[in-house]
Amino acid sequence: MKLQTFSIVAGSSACNARCPFCISKMTPLNGITPKLPDINLRNFRKAALLAKQLGAYTAMITGKGEPTMYPDQISSYLGALEEFEFPLVELQTNGILLYEQKEKYQEYLKKWFDSGLTTIAVSIVHYDAEKNRENYLPYKKQYIDLPELIRSLHSIGYCVRLACILADGYIDDVNKLEHLIAFAKQHKVEQLTLRPVNRPEQSKDVAAADWFEHHFLKPEQKKQFEQFFSQKGHPLMRFEYGAAIYDINGQNVCFTNSLTLDADRDIRQLIFFPEGRVRYDWQYEGAVML
Ligand code: SF4
C-alpha cells in the first residue's frame, strides 16, 4: 500500500470564510464542533507512524474549518510532527488571517517555518480579487491582497501553492485558465492546483449541494480543460487516482479531483482527527482505521 498524504485535522468547525460550496459542511463533521478539541497525542503518534510506514511523504495540516484561527494548535501539531521527519509539511488555508493580521501571523509563520513547515496552500476560486471576495468574504468590502500575501510567504522561504476550485461562473473556460496560470507565473507561485468543485454523494448541507448543482463544471467544460492540458502542457507526473501535473510555460499546474477513496485502489490519504480517530475518507463515516 502506497499512501500519498497524512492529513491532519486542525482547528474547530469555525471558519472566517463563507464559501457557498463548503465541502466541510457537506461531509460529516466526525466529532468536530465549534469548540477547539484537545489533541489525542498518543493516537497522533500512532497515526503519523502508520502514515510513514505506508509511504506518505507529505503531512498536510488542514481542517473542517479554517485552521489558522487556532495558530497555537498548529504549533502543537508541528512540534509533534517533527520526530517523524515528513519531508513535505503543508498548511491548507484560505489565507485571510495570514494577511489581515500580518503582524501577529508573521511571527507564527516564521516559527512554523523553523519547525519544518514547507508549503502554504492558499485556496482561491479566481485570480480576480472581487470574485474571491464574493466567494470567501461576501460580508466584507474587500478580499485580501493576494499578491502581497504570496510575497510575504516567499520572503520567509515558503513554497506557495494556489489551490483553485473550478466552478461555473468562476474559472470555467480555457481563457480564464490561461489568465490564472499567467497570474501564478507573474507572482512566482511554485504550484497551482486546479480541482473541479465537487459534492459528496450524500451532502450534509442542502444549500451547498444546491450551489454545486448550479455551478459544477459540465462535461464539455472539463473536456476543454483536458484538451488544453494535452495540447499546451508537458506532463510531469501522473497519479493513479486521476490527477496529473503539467509544466505550462514554466508554471507547475496540477489538474486533480477530490476523490479520496476508490475501493479498487490503494487508499490515498490517512486523516487524523484530534480526538484520536484515524480515517481514510472524509465522506464515509465507516472508513475508520483506528
Ligand atoms: S474556506 Fe474552507 S472551510 Fe471555510 S467556508 Fe471555504 S471551503 Fe468551507
PDB file of C-alpha atoms and ligand atoms in Angstrom:
ATOM      1  CA  MET A   1       0.000   0.000   0.000  1.00  0.00           C
ATOM      2  CA  LYS A   2       1.463   3.371  -1.001  1.00  0.00           C
ATOM      3  CA  LEU A   3      -0.029   6.360   0.714  1.00  0.00           C
ATOM      4  CA  GLN A   4       0.314   9.894  -0.545  1.00  0.00           C
ATOM      5  CA  THR A   5      -0.703  12.231   2.273  1.00  0.00           C
ATOM      6  CA  PHE A   6      -1.062  12.245   6.027  1.00  0.00           C
ATOM      7  CA  SER A   7      -3.862  14.794   6.557  1.00  0.00           C
ATOM      8  CA  ILE A   8      -4.236  16.341   9.978  1.00  0.00           C
ATOM      9  CA  VAL A   9      -7.490  17.982  11.022  1.00  0.00           C
ATOM     10  CA  ALA A  10      -6.692  21.200  12.886  1.00  0.00           C
ATOM     11  CA  GLY A  11      -8.943  23.797  14.470  1.00  0.00           C
ATOM     12  CA  SER A  12     -12.684  23.527  15.006  1.00  0.00           C
ATOM     13  CA  SER A  13     -15.626  23.715  12.600  1.00  0.00           C
ATOM     14  CA  ALA A  14     -15.387  27.535  12.712  1.00  0.00           C
ATOM     15  CA  CYS A  15     -14.339  29.383   9.581  1.00  0.00           C
ATOM     16  CA  ASN A  16     -13.964  33.072   8.774  1.00  0.00           C
ATOM     17  CA  ALA A  17     -14.951  32.468   5.117  1.00  0.00           C
ATOM     18  CA  ARG A  18     -18.382  31.759   3.638  1.00  0.00           C
ATOM     19  CA  CYS A  19     -17.759  29.576   0.569  1.00  0.00           C
ATOM     20  CA  PRO A  20     -21.165  28.540  -0.801  1.00  0.00           C
ATOM     21  CA  PHE A  21     -19.743  25.141  -1.826  1.00  0.00           C
ATOM     22  CA  CYS A  22     -18.102  24.429   1.543  1.00  0.00           C
ATOM     23  CA  ILE A  23     -17.077  20.793   1.320  1.00  0.00           C
ATOM     24  CA  SER A  24     -16.506  20.718   5.082  1.00  0.00           C
ATOM     25  CA  LYS A  25     -20.189  21.448   5.659  1.00  0.00           C
ATOM     26  CA  MET A  26     -21.217  18.818   3.104  1.00  0.00           C
ATOM     27  CA  THR A  27     -19.200  15.981   4.646  1.00  0.00           C
ATOM     28  CA  PRO A  28     -19.756  14.508   8.137  1.00  0.00           C
ATOM     29  CA  LEU A  29     -18.233  16.554  10.972  1.00  0.00           C
ATOM     30  CA  ASN A  30     -16.868  13.364  12.523  1.00  0.00           C
ATOM     31  CA  GLY A  31     -16.771  14.844  16.004  1.00  0.00           C
ATOM     32  CA  ILE A  32     -15.515  18.313  15.038  1.00  0.00           C
ATOM     33  CA  THR A  33     -17.583  21.033  16.742  1.00  0.00           C
ATOM     34  CA  PRO A  34     -17.247  24.823  17.058  1.00  0.00           C
ATOM     35  CA  LYS A  35     -15.192  24.199  20.225  1.00  0.00           C
ATOM     36  CA  LEU A  36     -11.457  23.606  19.837  1.00  0.00           C
ATOM     37  CA  PRO A  37     -10.722  19.983  20.820  1.00  0.00           C
ATOM     38  CA  ASP A  38      -7.653  18.732  22.670  1.00  0.00           C
ATOM     39  CA  ILE A  39      -5.261  16.655  20.576  1.00  0.00           C
ATOM     40  CA  ASN A  40      -5.004  12.971  21.415  1.00  0.00           C
ATOM     41  CA  LEU A  41      -1.221  12.867  21.138  1.00  0.00           C
ATOM     42  CA  ARG A  42      -0.944   9.133  21.747  1.00  0.00           C
ATOM     43  CA  ASN A  43      -3.070   8.336  18.693  1.00  0.00           C
ATOM     44  CA  PHE A  44      -1.467  11.164  16.727  1.00  0.00           C
ATOM     45  CA  ARG A  45       1.920   9.450  17.074  1.00  0.00           C
ATOM     46  CA  LYS A  46       0.433   6.114  16.036  1.00  0.00           C
ATOM     47  CA  ALA A  47      -1.237   7.728  13.008  1.00  0.00           C
ATOM     48  CA  ALA A  48       1.937   9.560  11.944  1.00  0.00           C
ATOM     49  CA  LEU A  49       3.959   6.363  12.291  1.00  0.00           C
ATOM     50  CA  LEU A  50       1.395   4.419  10.286  1.00  0.00           C
ATOM     51  CA  ALA A  51       1.364   7.080   7.554  1.00  0.00           C
ATOM     52  CA  LYS A  52       5.166   6.989   7.340  1.00  0.00           C
ATOM     53  CA  GLN A  53       5.219   3.201   7.229  1.00  0.00           C
ATOM     54  CA  LEU A  54       2.619   3.242   4.439  1.00  0.00           C
ATOM     55  CA  GLY A  55       4.881   5.514   2.398  1.00  0.00           C
ATOM     56  CA  ALA A  56       3.420   9.017   2.878  1.00  0.00           C
ATOM     57  CA  TYR A  57       5.998  11.751   2.289  1.00  0.00           C
ATOM     58  CA  THR A  58       3.622  14.680   2.806  1.00  0.00           C
ATOM     59  CA  ALA A  59       1.902  15.758   6.017  1.00  0.00           C
ATOM     60  CA  MET A  60      -0.841  18.311   5.470  1.00  0.00           C
ATOM     61  CA  ILE A  61      -2.464  20.382   8.190  1.00  0.00           C
ATOM     62  CA  THR A  62      -5.986  21.096   7.051  1.00  0.00           C
ATOM     63  CA  GLY A  63      -9.361  21.414   8.756  1.00  0.00           C
ATOM     64  CA  LYS A  64     -13.120  21.175   8.812  1.00  0.00           C
ATOM     65  CA  GLY A  65     -12.989  24.936   9.274  1.00  0.00           C
ATOM     66  CA  GLU A  66     -10.106  27.400   8.988  1.00  0.00           C
ATOM     67  CA  PRO A  67      -7.031  26.029  10.808  1.00  0.00           C
ATOM     68  CA  THR A  68      -5.229  29.377  11.152  1.00  0.00           C
ATOM     69  CA  MET A  69      -7.941  30.554  13.562  1.00  0.00           C
ATOM     70  CA  TYR A  70      -6.067  28.419  16.117  1.00  0.00           C
ATOM     71  CA  PRO A  71      -2.374  29.132  15.493  1.00  0.00           C
ATOM     72  CA  ASP A  72      -1.190  27.658  18.793  1.00  0.00           C
ATOM     73  CA  GLN A  73      -2.742  24.328  17.863  1.00  0.00           C
ATOM     74  CA  ILE A  74      -0.865  24.411  14.544  1.00  0.00           C
ATOM     75  CA  SER A  75       2.341  24.994  16.549  1.00  0.00           C
ATOM     76  CA  SER A  76       1.488  21.959  18.710  1.00  0.00           C
ATOM     77  CA  TYR A  77       0.886  19.759  15.672  1.00  0.00           C
ATOM     78  CA  LEU A  78       4.137  20.876  14.051  1.00  0.00           C
ATOM     79  CA  GLY A  79       6.029  20.172  17.275  1.00  0.00           C
ATOM     80  CA  ALA A  80       4.517  16.674  17.481  1.00  0.00           C
ATOM     81  CA  LEU A  81       5.285  16.029  13.793  1.00  0.00           C
ATOM     82  CA  GLU A  82       8.971  16.878  13.987  1.00  0.00           C
ATOM     83  CA  GLU A  83      10.159  13.459  15.176  1.00  0.00           C
ATOM     84  CA  PHE A  84       8.555  11.798  12.112  1.00  0.00           C
ATOM     85  CA  GLU A  85      10.551  13.890   9.626  1.00  0.00           C
ATOM     86  CA  PHE A  86       7.987  14.140   6.844  1.00  0.00           C
ATOM     87  CA  PRO A  87       9.961  15.858   4.051  1.00  0.00           C
ATOM     88  CA  LEU A  88       6.965  17.943   2.970  1.00  0.00           C
ATOM     89  CA  VAL A  89       4.767  19.584   5.585  1.00  0.00           C
ATOM     90  CA  GLU A  90       1.911  21.701   4.260  1.00  0.00           C
ATOM     91  CA  LEU A  91      -0.744  24.005   5.647  1.00  0.00           C
ATOM     92  CA  GLN A  92      -4.039  24.402   3.792  1.00  0.00           C
ATOM     93  CA  THR A  93      -5.643  27.786   4.475  1.00  0.00           C
ATOM     94  CA  ASN A  94      -7.883  30.442   2.993  1.00  0.00           C
ATOM     95  CA  GLY A  95      -5.047  32.861   3.841  1.00  0.00           C
ATOM     96  CA  ILE A  96      -7.356  35.555   5.209  1.00  0.00           C
ATOM     97  CA  LEU A  97      -5.903  35.846   8.708  1.00  0.00           C
ATOM     98  CA  LEU A  98      -2.332  35.488   7.449  1.00  0.00           C
ATOM     99  CA  TYR A  99      -2.888  38.705   5.513  1.00  0.00           C
ATOM    100  CA  GLU A 100      -5.374  40.580   7.692  1.00  0.00           C
ATOM    101  CA  GLN A 101      -3.395  40.067  10.902  1.00  0.00           C
ATOM    102  CA  LYS A 102       0.014  40.090   9.305  1.00  0.00           C
ATOM    103  CA  GLU A 103       1.963  41.291  12.322  1.00  0.00           C
ATOM    104  CA  LYS A 104       0.645  38.546  14.577  1.00  0.00           C
ATOM    105  CA  TYR A 105       0.862  35.776  11.975  1.00  0.00           C
ATOM    106  CA  GLN A 106       4.289  36.719  10.640  1.00  0.00           C
ATOM    107  CA  GLU A 107       5.752  35.582  13.976  1.00  0.00           C
ATOM    108  CA  TYR A 108       3.846  32.291  13.806  1.00  0.00           C
ATOM    109  CA  LEU A 109       4.798  31.750  10.170  1.00  0.00           C
ATOM    110  CA  LYS A 110       8.495  32.214  10.977  1.00  0.00           C
ATOM    111  CA  LYS A 111       8.229  29.819  13.910  1.00  0.00           C
ATOM    112  CA  TRP A 112       6.312  27.246  11.806  1.00  0.00           C
ATOM    113  CA  PHE A 113       8.925  27.511   9.051  1.00  0.00           C
ATOM    114  CA  ASP A 114      11.641  26.695  11.613  1.00  0.00           C
ATOM    115  CA  SER A 115       9.524  23.723  12.792  1.00  0.00           C
ATOM    116  CA  GLY A 116       9.572  22.223   9.298  1.00  0.00           C
ATOM    117  CA  LEU A 117       6.506  23.657   7.556  1.00  0.00           C
ATOM    118  CA  THR A 118       7.420  23.843   3.878  1.00  0.00           C
ATOM    119  CA  THR A 119       4.324  24.820   1.895  1.00  0.00           C
ATOM    120  CA  ILE A 120       1.383  27.159   2.336  1.00  0.00           C
ATOM    121  CA  ALA A 121      -1.550  26.147   0.128  1.00  0.00           C
ATOM    122  CA  VAL A 122      -3.924  29.099  -0.244  1.00  0.00           C
ATOM    123  CA  SER A 123      -7.410  28.285  -1.511  1.00  0.00           C
ATOM    124  CA  ILE A 124      -8.861  30.562  -4.175  1.00  0.00           C
ATOM    125  CA  VAL A 125     -11.607  30.477  -6.810  1.00  0.00           C
ATOM    126  CA  HIS A 126     -10.175  33.110  -9.199  1.00  0.00           C
ATOM    127  CA  TYR A 127      -7.291  35.439  -9.998  1.00  0.00           C
ATOM    128  CA  ASP A 128      -9.722  38.355  -9.712  1.00  0.00           C
ATOM    129  CA  ALA A 129      -9.923  39.796  -6.181  1.00  0.00           C
ATOM    130  CA  GLU A 130     -13.605  40.686  -6.493  1.00  0.00           C
ATOM    131  CA  LYS A 131     -14.530  37.118  -7.469  1.00  0.00           C
ATOM    132  CA  ASN A 132     -12.589  35.818  -4.463  1.00  0.00           C
ATOM    133  CA  ARG A 133     -14.280  38.379  -2.197  1.00  0.00           C
ATOM    134  CA  GLU A 134     -17.716  37.356  -3.461  1.00  0.00           C
ATOM    135  CA  ASN A 135     -16.936  33.723  -2.646  1.00  0.00           C
ATOM    136  CA  TYR A 136     -14.879  33.919   0.560  1.00  0.00           C
ATOM    137  CA  LEU A 137     -15.797  37.234   2.131  1.00  0.00           C
ATOM    138  CA  PRO A 138     -19.258  38.278   0.909  1.00  0.00           C
ATOM    139  CA  TYR A 139     -19.740  40.058   4.262  1.00  0.00           C
ATOM    140  CA  LYS A 140     -16.733  42.321   3.662  1.00  0.00           C
ATOM    141  CA  LYS A 141     -15.955  45.080   1.205  1.00  0.00           C
ATOM    142  CA  GLN A 142     -12.536  43.742   0.238  1.00  0.00           C
ATOM    143  CA  TYR A 143     -10.702  40.497  -0.319  1.00  0.00           C
ATOM    144  CA  ILE A 144      -7.090  40.209   0.804  1.00  0.00           C
ATOM    145  CA  ASP A 145      -4.156  41.467  -1.277  1.00  0.00           C
ATOM    146  CA  LEU A 146      -3.223  38.018  -2.568  1.00  0.00           C
ATOM    147  CA  PRO A 147      -0.020  39.066  -4.400  1.00  0.00           C
ATOM    148  CA  GLU A 148       1.180  40.743  -1.184  1.00  0.00           C
ATOM    149  CA  LEU A 149       0.432  37.600   0.844  1.00  0.00           C
ATOM    150  CA  ILE A 150       2.348  35.488  -1.691  1.00  0.00           C
ATOM    151  CA  ARG A 151       5.300  37.911  -1.489  1.00  0.00           C
ATOM    152  CA  SER A 152       5.407  37.811   2.283  1.00  0.00           C
ATOM    153  CA  LEU A 153       5.226  33.982   2.379  1.00  0.00           C
ATOM    154  CA  HIS A 154       8.071  33.842  -0.145  1.00  0.00           C
ATOM    155  CA  SER A 155      10.108  36.265   1.946  1.00  0.00           C
ATOM    156  CA  ILE A 156      10.080  33.746   4.829  1.00  0.00           C
ATOM    157  CA  GLY A 157      11.097  30.956   2.463  1.00  0.00           C
ATOM    158  CA  TYR A 158       7.799  29.144   1.917  1.00  0.00           C
ATOM    159  CA  CYS A 159       6.789  27.310  -1.193  1.00  0.00           C
ATOM    160  CA  VAL A 160       3.349  28.706  -2.157  1.00  0.00           C
ATOM    161  CA  ARG A 161       0.568  26.717  -3.758  1.00  0.00           C
ATOM    162  CA  LEU A 162      -2.610  28.300  -5.054  1.00  0.00           C
ATOM    163  CA  ALA A 163      -5.360  25.700  -4.759  1.00  0.00           C
ATOM    164  CA  CYS A 164      -8.150  26.814  -7.072  1.00  0.00           C
ATOM    165  CA  ILE A 165     -11.642  25.334  -7.086  1.00  0.00           C
ATOM    166  CA  LEU A 166     -13.011  25.333 -10.639  1.00  0.00           C
ATOM    167  CA  ALA A 167     -16.677  26.250 -10.864  1.00  0.00           C
ATOM    168  CA  ASP A 168     -19.104  27.540 -13.460  1.00  0.00           C
ATOM    169  CA  GLY A 169     -19.166  31.333 -13.197  1.00  0.00           C
ATOM    170  CA  TYR A 170     -15.565  31.380 -11.908  1.00  0.00           C
ATOM    171  CA  ILE A 171     -12.644  29.651 -13.684  1.00  0.00           C
ATOM    172  CA  ASP A 172     -14.828  27.854 -16.194  1.00  0.00           C
ATOM    173  CA  ASP A 173     -13.094  28.184 -19.567  1.00  0.00           C
ATOM    174  CA  VAL A 174      -9.656  27.976 -21.116  1.00  0.00           C
ATOM    175  CA  ASN A 175      -9.289  31.726 -21.497  1.00  0.00           C
ATOM    176  CA  LYS A 176      -9.740  32.278 -17.738  1.00  0.00           C
ATOM    177  CA  LEU A 177      -7.500  29.312 -17.036  1.00  0.00           C
ATOM    178  CA  GLU A 178      -4.721  30.896 -19.105  1.00  0.00           C
ATOM    179  CA  HIS A 179      -5.143  34.121 -17.121  1.00  0.00           C
ATOM    180  CA  LEU A 180      -4.921  32.180 -13.866  1.00  0.00           C
ATOM    181  CA  ILE A 181      -1.749  30.419 -14.999  1.00  0.00           C
ATOM    182  CA  ALA A 182      -0.263  33.779 -16.034  1.00  0.00           C
ATOM    183  CA  PHE A 183      -1.220  35.227 -12.606  1.00  0.00           C
ATOM    184  CA  ALA A 184       0.540  32.321 -10.853  1.00  0.00           C
ATOM    185  CA  LYS A 185       3.617  32.750 -13.037  1.00  0.00           C
ATOM    186  CA  GLN A 186       3.712  36.515 -12.547  1.00  0.00           C
ATOM    187  CA  HIS A 187       3.725  36.098  -8.760  1.00  0.00           C
ATOM    188  CA  LYS A 188       6.239  33.229  -8.818  1.00  0.00           C
ATOM    189  CA  VAL A 189       3.770  30.778  -7.285  1.00  0.00           C
ATOM    190  CA  GLU A 190       5.554  27.430  -7.188  1.00  0.00           C
ATOM    191  CA  GLN A 191       2.466  25.255  -7.613  1.00  0.00           C
ATOM    192  CA  LEU A 192      -1.023  25.797  -8.949  1.00  0.00           C
ATOM    193  CA  THR A 193      -3.621  23.115  -8.244  1.00  0.00           C
ATOM    194  CA  LEU A 194      -6.959  23.007 -10.054  1.00  0.00           C
ATOM    195  CA  ARG A 195      -9.839  20.955  -8.697  1.00  0.00           C
ATOM    196  CA  PRO A 196     -13.386  20.998 -10.115  1.00  0.00           C
ATOM    197  CA  VAL A 197     -15.952  21.786  -7.426  1.00  0.00           C
ATOM    198  CA  ASN A 198     -17.478  18.589  -6.102  1.00  0.00           C
ATOM    199  CA  ARG A 199     -20.012  17.268  -3.644  1.00  0.00           C
ATOM    200  CA  PRO A 200     -20.224  14.024  -1.695  1.00  0.00           C
ATOM    201  CA  GLU A 201     -22.913  11.519  -2.692  1.00  0.00           C
ATOM    202  CA  GLN A 202     -24.834  12.417   0.462  1.00  0.00           C
ATOM    203  CA  SER A 203     -24.456  16.076   1.355  1.00  0.00           C
ATOM    204  CA  LYS A 204     -25.000  17.202   4.956  1.00  0.00           C
ATOM    205  CA  ASP A 205     -25.736  20.722   3.742  1.00  0.00           C
ATOM    206  CA  VAL A 206     -28.670  21.375   1.413  1.00  0.00           C
ATOM    207  CA  ALA A 207     -27.630  24.911   0.385  1.00  0.00           C
ATOM    208  CA  ALA A 208     -24.073  23.850  -0.505  1.00  0.00           C
ATOM    209  CA  ALA A 209     -25.338  20.864  -2.516  1.00  0.00           C
ATOM    210  CA  ASP A 210     -27.776  23.183  -4.309  1.00  0.00           C
ATOM    211  CA  TRP A 211     -24.959  25.629  -5.150  1.00  0.00           C
ATOM    212  CA  PHE A 212     -22.983  22.716  -6.561  1.00  0.00           C
ATOM    213  CA  GLU A 213     -25.918  21.724  -8.803  1.00  0.00           C
ATOM    214  CA  HIS A 214     -25.858  25.227 -10.332  1.00  0.00           C
ATOM    215  CA  HIS A 215     -22.079  25.611 -10.624  1.00  0.00           C
ATOM    216  CA  PHE A 216     -20.433  22.263 -11.337  1.00  0.00           C
ATOM    217  CA  LEU A 217     -18.309  22.048 -14.485  1.00  0.00           C
ATOM    218  CA  LYS A 218     -20.224  20.462 -17.336  1.00  0.00           C
ATOM    219  CA  PRO A 219     -18.583  17.585 -19.245  1.00  0.00           C
ATOM    220  CA  GLU A 220     -17.846  19.871 -22.238  1.00  0.00           C
ATOM    221  CA  GLN A 221     -16.088  22.386 -19.958  1.00  0.00           C
ATOM    222  CA  LYS A 222     -13.976  19.619 -18.411  1.00  0.00           C
ATOM    223  CA  LYS A 223     -13.194  18.344 -21.883  1.00  0.00           C
ATOM    224  CA  GLN A 224     -11.948  21.807 -22.919  1.00  0.00           C
ATOM    225  CA  PHE A 225      -9.584  21.802 -19.939  1.00  0.00           C
ATOM    226  CA  GLU A 226      -8.358  18.305 -20.741  1.00  0.00           C
ATOM    227  CA  GLN A 227      -7.694  19.309 -24.367  1.00  0.00           C
ATOM    228  CA  PHE A 228      -5.841  22.387 -23.152  1.00  0.00           C
ATOM    229  CA  PHE A 229      -3.575  20.263 -20.954  1.00  0.00           C
ATOM    230  CA  SER A 230      -2.893  17.692 -23.659  1.00  0.00           C
ATOM    231  CA  GLN A 231      -2.063  20.428 -26.213  1.00  0.00           C
ATOM    232  CA  LYS A 232      -0.216  23.004 -24.100  1.00  0.00           C
ATOM    233  CA  GLY A 233       1.037  21.071 -21.084  1.00  0.00           C
ATOM    234  CA  HIS A 234       4.107  18.939 -20.762  1.00  0.00           C
ATOM    235  CA  PRO A 235       3.140  16.072 -18.428  1.00  0.00           C
ATOM    236  CA  LEU A 236       5.441  15.809 -15.401  1.00  0.00           C
ATOM    237  CA  MET A 237       3.694  13.266 -13.167  1.00  0.00           C
ATOM    238  CA  ARG A 238       0.520  11.197 -13.315  1.00  0.00           C
ATOM    239  CA  PHE A 239      -1.202   9.714 -10.268  1.00  0.00           C
ATOM    240  CA  GLU A 240      -3.311   6.588 -10.313  1.00  0.00           C
ATOM    241  CA  TYR A 241      -6.344   8.385  -8.821  1.00  0.00           C
ATOM    242  CA  GLY A 242      -6.602  10.522 -11.954  1.00  0.00           C
ATOM    243  CA  ALA A 243      -4.546  13.639 -11.171  1.00  0.00           C
ATOM    244  CA  ALA A 244      -1.692  14.858 -13.332  1.00  0.00           C
ATOM    245  CA  ILE A 245       0.947  17.578 -13.023  1.00  0.00           C
ATOM    246  CA  TYR A 246       1.982  19.593 -16.075  1.00  0.00           C
ATOM    247  CA  ASP A 247       4.541  22.207 -16.963  1.00  0.00           C
ATOM    248  CA  ILE A 248       2.814  25.026 -18.818  1.00  0.00           C
ATOM    249  CA  ASN A 249       5.267  27.719 -19.935  1.00  0.00           C
ATOM    250  CA  GLY A 250       7.363  27.011 -16.858  1.00  0.00           C
ATOM    251  CA  GLN A 251       4.394  27.020 -14.455  1.00  0.00           C
ATOM    252  CA  ASN A 252       3.689  23.915 -12.421  1.00  0.00           C
ATOM    253  CA  VAL A 253      -0.029  23.093 -12.777  1.00  0.00           C
ATOM    254  CA  CYS A 254      -1.775  20.121 -11.185  1.00  0.00           C
ATOM    255  CA  PHE A 255      -5.208  19.111 -12.520  1.00  0.00           C
ATOM    256  CA  THR A 256      -6.795  16.898  -9.918  1.00  0.00           C
ATOM    257  CA  ASN A 257     -10.047  15.737  -8.342  1.00  0.00           C
ATOM    258  CA  SER A 258     -11.474  15.406  -4.832  1.00  0.00           C
ATOM    259  CA  LEU A 259     -11.625  11.632  -4.901  1.00  0.00           C
ATOM    260  CA  THR A 260     -10.086  10.297  -1.687  1.00  0.00           C
ATOM    261  CA  LEU A 261     -11.416   6.770  -1.864  1.00  0.00           C
ATOM    262  CA  ASP A 262     -11.523   4.147  -4.576  1.00  0.00           C
ATOM    263  CA  ALA A 263     -12.064   0.680  -3.160  1.00  0.00           C
ATOM    264  CA  ASP A 264     -10.217  -0.869  -6.122  1.00  0.00           C
ATOM    265  CA  ARG A 265      -7.071   1.150  -5.492  1.00  0.00           C
ATOM    266  CA  ASP A 266      -4.761   1.879  -2.591  1.00  0.00           C
ATOM    267  CA  ILE A 267      -6.001   4.481  -0.124  1.00  0.00           C
ATOM    268  CA  ARG A 268      -4.779   7.965  -0.943  1.00  0.00           C
ATOM    269  CA  GLN A 269      -4.606   9.526   2.500  1.00  0.00           C
ATOM    270  CA  LEU A 270      -4.880   8.905   6.216  1.00  0.00           C
ATOM    271  CA  ILE A 271      -6.822  11.565   8.072  1.00  0.00           C
ATOM    272  CA  PHE A 272      -6.132  12.218  11.739  1.00  0.00           C
ATOM    273  CA  PHE A 273      -8.971  13.727  13.778  1.00  0.00           C
ATOM    274  CA  PRO A 274      -7.886  15.454  17.012  1.00  0.00           C
ATOM    275  CA  GLU A 275      -9.886  13.245  19.364  1.00  0.00           C
ATOM    276  CA  GLY A 276      -7.769  10.347  18.118  1.00  0.00           C
ATOM    277  CA  ARG A 277      -9.750   8.824  15.230  1.00  0.00           C
ATOM    278  CA  VAL A 278      -7.801   7.885  12.122  1.00  0.00           C
ATOM    279  CA  ARG A 279      -9.874   7.733   8.939  1.00  0.00           C
ATOM    280  CA  TYR A 280      -9.146   7.282   5.252  1.00  0.00           C
ATOM    281  CA  ASP A 281     -12.074   9.126   3.714  1.00  0.00           C
ATOM    282  CA  TRP A 282     -13.887  12.386   4.507  1.00  0.00           C
ATOM    283  CA  GLN A 283     -17.329  11.343   3.340  1.00  0.00           C
ATOM    284  CA  TYR A 284     -17.855   7.738   4.507  1.00  0.00           C
ATOM    285  CA  GLU A 285     -18.044   7.555   8.293  1.00  0.00           C
ATOM    286  CA  GLY A 286     -17.238   3.862   8.189  1.00  0.00           C
ATOM    287  CA  ALA A 287     -13.744   4.475   6.784  1.00  0.00           C
ATOM    288  CA  VAL A 288     -12.045   4.138  10.168  1.00  0.00           C
ATOM    289  CA  MET A 289      -8.514   2.789  10.630  1.00  0.00           C
ATOM    290  CA  LEU A 290      -8.147   3.462  14.385  1.00  0.00           C
TER     291      LEU A 290
HETATM  292  S1  SF4 B   1     -12.502  28.258   3.493  1.00  0.00           S
HETATM  293 FE1  SF4 B   1     -12.880  26.024   3.515  1.00  0.00          FE
HETATM  294  S2  SF4 B   1     -13.906  25.630   5.481  1.00  0.00           S
HETATM  295 FE2  SF4 B   1     -14.028  27.849   5.100  1.00  0.00          FE
HETATM  296  S3  SF4 B   1     -16.022  28.152   4.118  1.00  0.00           S
HETATM  297 FE3  SF4 B   1     -14.463  27.920   2.485  1.00  0.00          FE
HETATM  298  S4  SF4 B   1     -14.479  25.708   1.981  1.00  0.00           S
HETATM  299 FE4  SF4 B   1     -15.526  25.949   3.957  1.00  0.00          FE
END
